[in-house]
Short mmCIF file of C-alpha atoms in Angstrom, two decimals:
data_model
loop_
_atom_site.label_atom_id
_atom_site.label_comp_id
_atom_site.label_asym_id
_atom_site.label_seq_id
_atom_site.Cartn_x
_atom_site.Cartn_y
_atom_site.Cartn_z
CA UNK A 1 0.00 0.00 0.00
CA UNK A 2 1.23 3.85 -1.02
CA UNK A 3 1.90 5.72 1.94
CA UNK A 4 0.11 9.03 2.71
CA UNK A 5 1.69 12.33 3.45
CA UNK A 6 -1.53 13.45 5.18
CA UNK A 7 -2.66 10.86 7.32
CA UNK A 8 -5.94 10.45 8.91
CA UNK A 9 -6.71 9.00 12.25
CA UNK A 10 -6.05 5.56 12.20
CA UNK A 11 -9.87 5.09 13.85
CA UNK A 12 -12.45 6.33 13.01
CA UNK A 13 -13.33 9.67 15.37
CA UNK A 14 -16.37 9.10 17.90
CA UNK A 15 -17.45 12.46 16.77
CA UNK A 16 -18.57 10.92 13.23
CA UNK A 17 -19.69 7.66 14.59
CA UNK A 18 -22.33 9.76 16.20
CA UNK A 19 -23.26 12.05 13.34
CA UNK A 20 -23.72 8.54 11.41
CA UNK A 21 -25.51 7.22 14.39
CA UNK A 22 -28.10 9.90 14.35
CA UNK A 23 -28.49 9.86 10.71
CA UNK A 24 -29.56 6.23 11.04
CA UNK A 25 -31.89 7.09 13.77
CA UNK A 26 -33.65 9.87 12.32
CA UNK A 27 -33.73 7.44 8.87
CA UNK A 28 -35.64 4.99 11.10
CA UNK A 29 -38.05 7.91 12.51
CA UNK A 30 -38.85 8.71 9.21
CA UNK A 31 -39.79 5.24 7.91
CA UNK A 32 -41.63 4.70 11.13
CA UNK A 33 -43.65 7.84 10.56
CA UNK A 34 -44.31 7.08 6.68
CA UNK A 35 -46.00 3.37 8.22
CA UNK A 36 -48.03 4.71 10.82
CA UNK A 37 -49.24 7.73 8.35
CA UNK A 38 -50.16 4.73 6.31
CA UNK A 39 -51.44 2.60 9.24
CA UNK A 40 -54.07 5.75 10.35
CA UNK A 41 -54.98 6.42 6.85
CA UNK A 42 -58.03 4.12 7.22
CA UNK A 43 -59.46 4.82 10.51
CA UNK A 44 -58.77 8.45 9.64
CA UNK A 45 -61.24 8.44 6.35
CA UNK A 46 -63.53 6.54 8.02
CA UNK A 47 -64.36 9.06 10.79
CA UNK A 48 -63.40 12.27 8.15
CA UNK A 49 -67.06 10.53 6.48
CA UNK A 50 -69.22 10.21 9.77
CA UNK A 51 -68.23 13.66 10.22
CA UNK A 52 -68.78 14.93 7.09
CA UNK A 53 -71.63 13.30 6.37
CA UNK A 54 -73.52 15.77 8.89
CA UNK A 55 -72.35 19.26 7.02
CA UNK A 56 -73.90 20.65 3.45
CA UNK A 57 -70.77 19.27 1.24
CA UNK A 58 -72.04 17.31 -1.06
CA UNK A 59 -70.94 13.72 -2.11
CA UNK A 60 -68.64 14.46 -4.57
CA UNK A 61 -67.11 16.81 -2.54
CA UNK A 62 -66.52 14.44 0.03
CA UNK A 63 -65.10 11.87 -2.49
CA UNK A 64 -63.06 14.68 -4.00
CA UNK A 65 -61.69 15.92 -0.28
CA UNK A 66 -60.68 11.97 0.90
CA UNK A 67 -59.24 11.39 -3.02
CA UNK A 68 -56.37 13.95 -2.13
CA UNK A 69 -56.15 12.65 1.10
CA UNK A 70 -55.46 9.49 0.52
CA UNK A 71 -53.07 11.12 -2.57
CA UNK A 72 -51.28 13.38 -0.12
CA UNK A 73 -50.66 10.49 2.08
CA UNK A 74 -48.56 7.97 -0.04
CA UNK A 75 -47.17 10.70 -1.88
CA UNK A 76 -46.20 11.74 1.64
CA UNK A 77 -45.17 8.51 3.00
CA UNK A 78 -43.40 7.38 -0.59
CA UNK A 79 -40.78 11.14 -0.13
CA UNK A 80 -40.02 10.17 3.70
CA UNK A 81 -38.66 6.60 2.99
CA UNK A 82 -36.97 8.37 0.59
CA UNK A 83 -35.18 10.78 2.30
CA UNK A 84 -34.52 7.46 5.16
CA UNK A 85 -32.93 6.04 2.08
CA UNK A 86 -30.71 9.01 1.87
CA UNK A 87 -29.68 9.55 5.42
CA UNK A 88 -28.71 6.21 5.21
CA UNK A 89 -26.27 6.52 2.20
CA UNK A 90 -24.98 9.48 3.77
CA UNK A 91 -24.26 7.38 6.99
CA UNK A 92 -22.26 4.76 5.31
CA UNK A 93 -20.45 7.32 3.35
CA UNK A 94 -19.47 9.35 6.19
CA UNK A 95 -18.23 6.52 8.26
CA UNK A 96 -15.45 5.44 5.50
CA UNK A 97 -14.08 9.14 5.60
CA UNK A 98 -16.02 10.62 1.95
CA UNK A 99 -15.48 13.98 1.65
CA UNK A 100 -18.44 14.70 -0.56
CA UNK A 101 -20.55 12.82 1.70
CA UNK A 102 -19.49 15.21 4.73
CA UNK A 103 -20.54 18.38 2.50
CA UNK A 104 -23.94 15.97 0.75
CA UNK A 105 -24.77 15.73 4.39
CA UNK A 106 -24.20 19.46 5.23
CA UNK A 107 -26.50 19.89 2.85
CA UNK A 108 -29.20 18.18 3.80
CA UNK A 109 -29.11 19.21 7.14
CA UNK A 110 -29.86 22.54 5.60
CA UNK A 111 -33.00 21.53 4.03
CA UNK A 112 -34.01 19.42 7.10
CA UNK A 113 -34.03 22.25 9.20
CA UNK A 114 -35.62 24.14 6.91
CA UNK A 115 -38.64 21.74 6.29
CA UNK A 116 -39.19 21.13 9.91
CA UNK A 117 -39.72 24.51 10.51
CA UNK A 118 -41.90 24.48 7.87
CA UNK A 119 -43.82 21.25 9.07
CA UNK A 120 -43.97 23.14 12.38
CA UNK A 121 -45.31 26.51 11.43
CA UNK A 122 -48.11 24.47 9.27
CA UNK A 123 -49.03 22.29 12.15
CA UNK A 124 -49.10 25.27 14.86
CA UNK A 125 -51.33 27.86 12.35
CA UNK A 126 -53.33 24.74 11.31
CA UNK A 127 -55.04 24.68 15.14
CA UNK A 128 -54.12 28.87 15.84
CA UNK A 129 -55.64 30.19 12.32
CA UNK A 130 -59.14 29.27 11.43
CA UNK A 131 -59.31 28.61 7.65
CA UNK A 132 -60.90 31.48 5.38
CA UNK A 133 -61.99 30.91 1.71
CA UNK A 134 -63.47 33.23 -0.97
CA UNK A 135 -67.75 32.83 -0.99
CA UNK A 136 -68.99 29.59 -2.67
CA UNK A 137 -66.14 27.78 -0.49
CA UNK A 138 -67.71 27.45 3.00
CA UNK A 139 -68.67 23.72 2.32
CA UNK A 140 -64.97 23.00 1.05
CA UNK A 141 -63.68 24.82 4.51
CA UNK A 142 -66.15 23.01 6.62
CA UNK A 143 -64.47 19.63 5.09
CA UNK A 144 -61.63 20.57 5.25
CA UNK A 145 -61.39 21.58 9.58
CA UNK A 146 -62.74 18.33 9.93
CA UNK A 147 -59.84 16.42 8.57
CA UNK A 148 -57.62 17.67 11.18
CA UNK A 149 -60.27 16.33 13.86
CA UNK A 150 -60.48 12.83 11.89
CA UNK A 151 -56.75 11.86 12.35
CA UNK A 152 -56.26 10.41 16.24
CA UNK A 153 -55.97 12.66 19.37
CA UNK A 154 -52.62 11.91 19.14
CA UNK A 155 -51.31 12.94 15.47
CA UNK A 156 -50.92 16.01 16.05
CA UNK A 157 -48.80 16.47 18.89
CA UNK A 158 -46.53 13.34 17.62
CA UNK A 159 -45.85 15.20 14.21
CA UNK A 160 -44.89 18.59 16.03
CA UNK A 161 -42.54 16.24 17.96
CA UNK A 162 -41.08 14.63 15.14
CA UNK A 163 -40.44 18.21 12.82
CA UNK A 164 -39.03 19.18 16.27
CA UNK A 165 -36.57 16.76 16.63
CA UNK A 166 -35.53 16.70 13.14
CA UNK A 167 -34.50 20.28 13.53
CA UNK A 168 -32.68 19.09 16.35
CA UNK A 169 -30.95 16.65 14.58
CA UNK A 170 -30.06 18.18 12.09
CA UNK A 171 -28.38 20.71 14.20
CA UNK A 172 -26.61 17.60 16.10
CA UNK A 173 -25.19 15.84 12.55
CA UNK A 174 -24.25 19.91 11.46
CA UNK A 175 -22.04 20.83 14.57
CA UNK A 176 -20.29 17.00 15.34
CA UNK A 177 -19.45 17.34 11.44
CA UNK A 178 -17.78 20.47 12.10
CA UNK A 179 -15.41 19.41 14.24
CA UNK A 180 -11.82 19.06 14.39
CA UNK A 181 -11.77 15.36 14.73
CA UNK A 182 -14.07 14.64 11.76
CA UNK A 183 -11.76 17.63 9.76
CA UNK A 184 -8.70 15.02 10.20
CA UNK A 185 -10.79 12.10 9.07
CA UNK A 186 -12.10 13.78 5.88
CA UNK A 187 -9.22 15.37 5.28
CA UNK A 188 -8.23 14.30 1.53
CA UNK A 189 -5.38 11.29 1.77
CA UNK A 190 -2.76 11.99 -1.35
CA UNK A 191 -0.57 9.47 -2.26
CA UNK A 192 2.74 9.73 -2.48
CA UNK A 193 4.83 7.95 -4.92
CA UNK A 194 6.96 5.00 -4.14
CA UNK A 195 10.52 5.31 -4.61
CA UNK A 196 11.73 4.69 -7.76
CA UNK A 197 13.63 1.46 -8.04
CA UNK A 198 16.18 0.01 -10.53
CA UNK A 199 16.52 -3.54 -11.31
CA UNK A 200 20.09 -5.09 -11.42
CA UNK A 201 20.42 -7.75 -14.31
CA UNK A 202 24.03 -8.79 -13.57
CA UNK A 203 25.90 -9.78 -17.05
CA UNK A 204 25.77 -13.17 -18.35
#
């Protein structure tokens, strides 16, 4: 084997063990939310009709209204084993010292954070901010406040939790990524020639 003029740490630092560890976690997290979003999807229609079934909406409307539900859902549930996929690859490739998987990752943690704010601010003005819609809509807002009520007591607070510790996450992978430990292990190796060497054929 070529030897290195910048060496890296002959283990592997703690620092991104744990970055990799919490990448896998949050990977699980997000495949466990994607099946119980799919598990409650059921239950969660079937009260959405009792309840609607009491307001002026019509049928159609009602079909239309659990249509994209059901829609949003596995669309939903099909991105976050997705990005479990990716938190995954970026795991492996940060534990055998990739560069571009360090700066992949930084990347996504950017995007994380941003989306769980996102998921936050949604799920905190969906119970502070009553919905308004232009006249002709008031059917299509009635439905629509009663989908929140149709998912379990539970939902709710569970998804703030999760969009909360994502964010925190996140932040966790950013800063153990950052430092100086995990700087030495993805610090680029470059090989360094072997010595030259000159074969002696003696004279015959």
């Amino acid at each position: 084997m070529l030897p290195y003029s910048d060496q890296v740490p002959a283990r592997r630092p703690a620092t991104v063990g744990l970055a990799a560890s919490v990448l896998v976690l949050m990977a699980a997290g997000a495949v466990a939310s994607a099946v119980a979003g799919l598990l409650v999807l059921g239950g969660t229609v079937d009260r959405f009709r009792s309840a609607a079934a009491g307001t002026s909406a019509g049928t159609a409307e009602i079909d239309d209204l659990v249509l994209l539900l059901r829609g949003a859902t596995v669309v939903s549930a099909a991105v976050t084993v997705l990005v479990g996929v990716v938190l995954v690859g970026l795991a492996a490739g940060l534990l055998v010292g990739r560069a571009g998987a360090r700066v992949a990752t930084w990347a996504v943690c950017g995007l994380g954070v941003l989306f769980g704010c996102c998921g936050v601010a949604l799920l905190v003005g969906q119970r502070a901010v009553p919905l308004r819609l232009a006249d002709g809509g008031g059917s299509i807002a009635e439905l629509l406040g009663l989908v929140g009520d149709a998912y379990p007591g539970f939902w709710i607070s569970i998804n703030a939790a999760l969009s909360v510790g994502q964010v925190l996450g996140y932040f966790v992978v950013s800063a153990l990524l950052v430092s100086p430990s995990a700087s030495a292990w993805f610090r680029r190796r470059r090989p360094v020639p072997a010595p030259a060497t000159v074969s002696y054929h003696p004279p015959r």
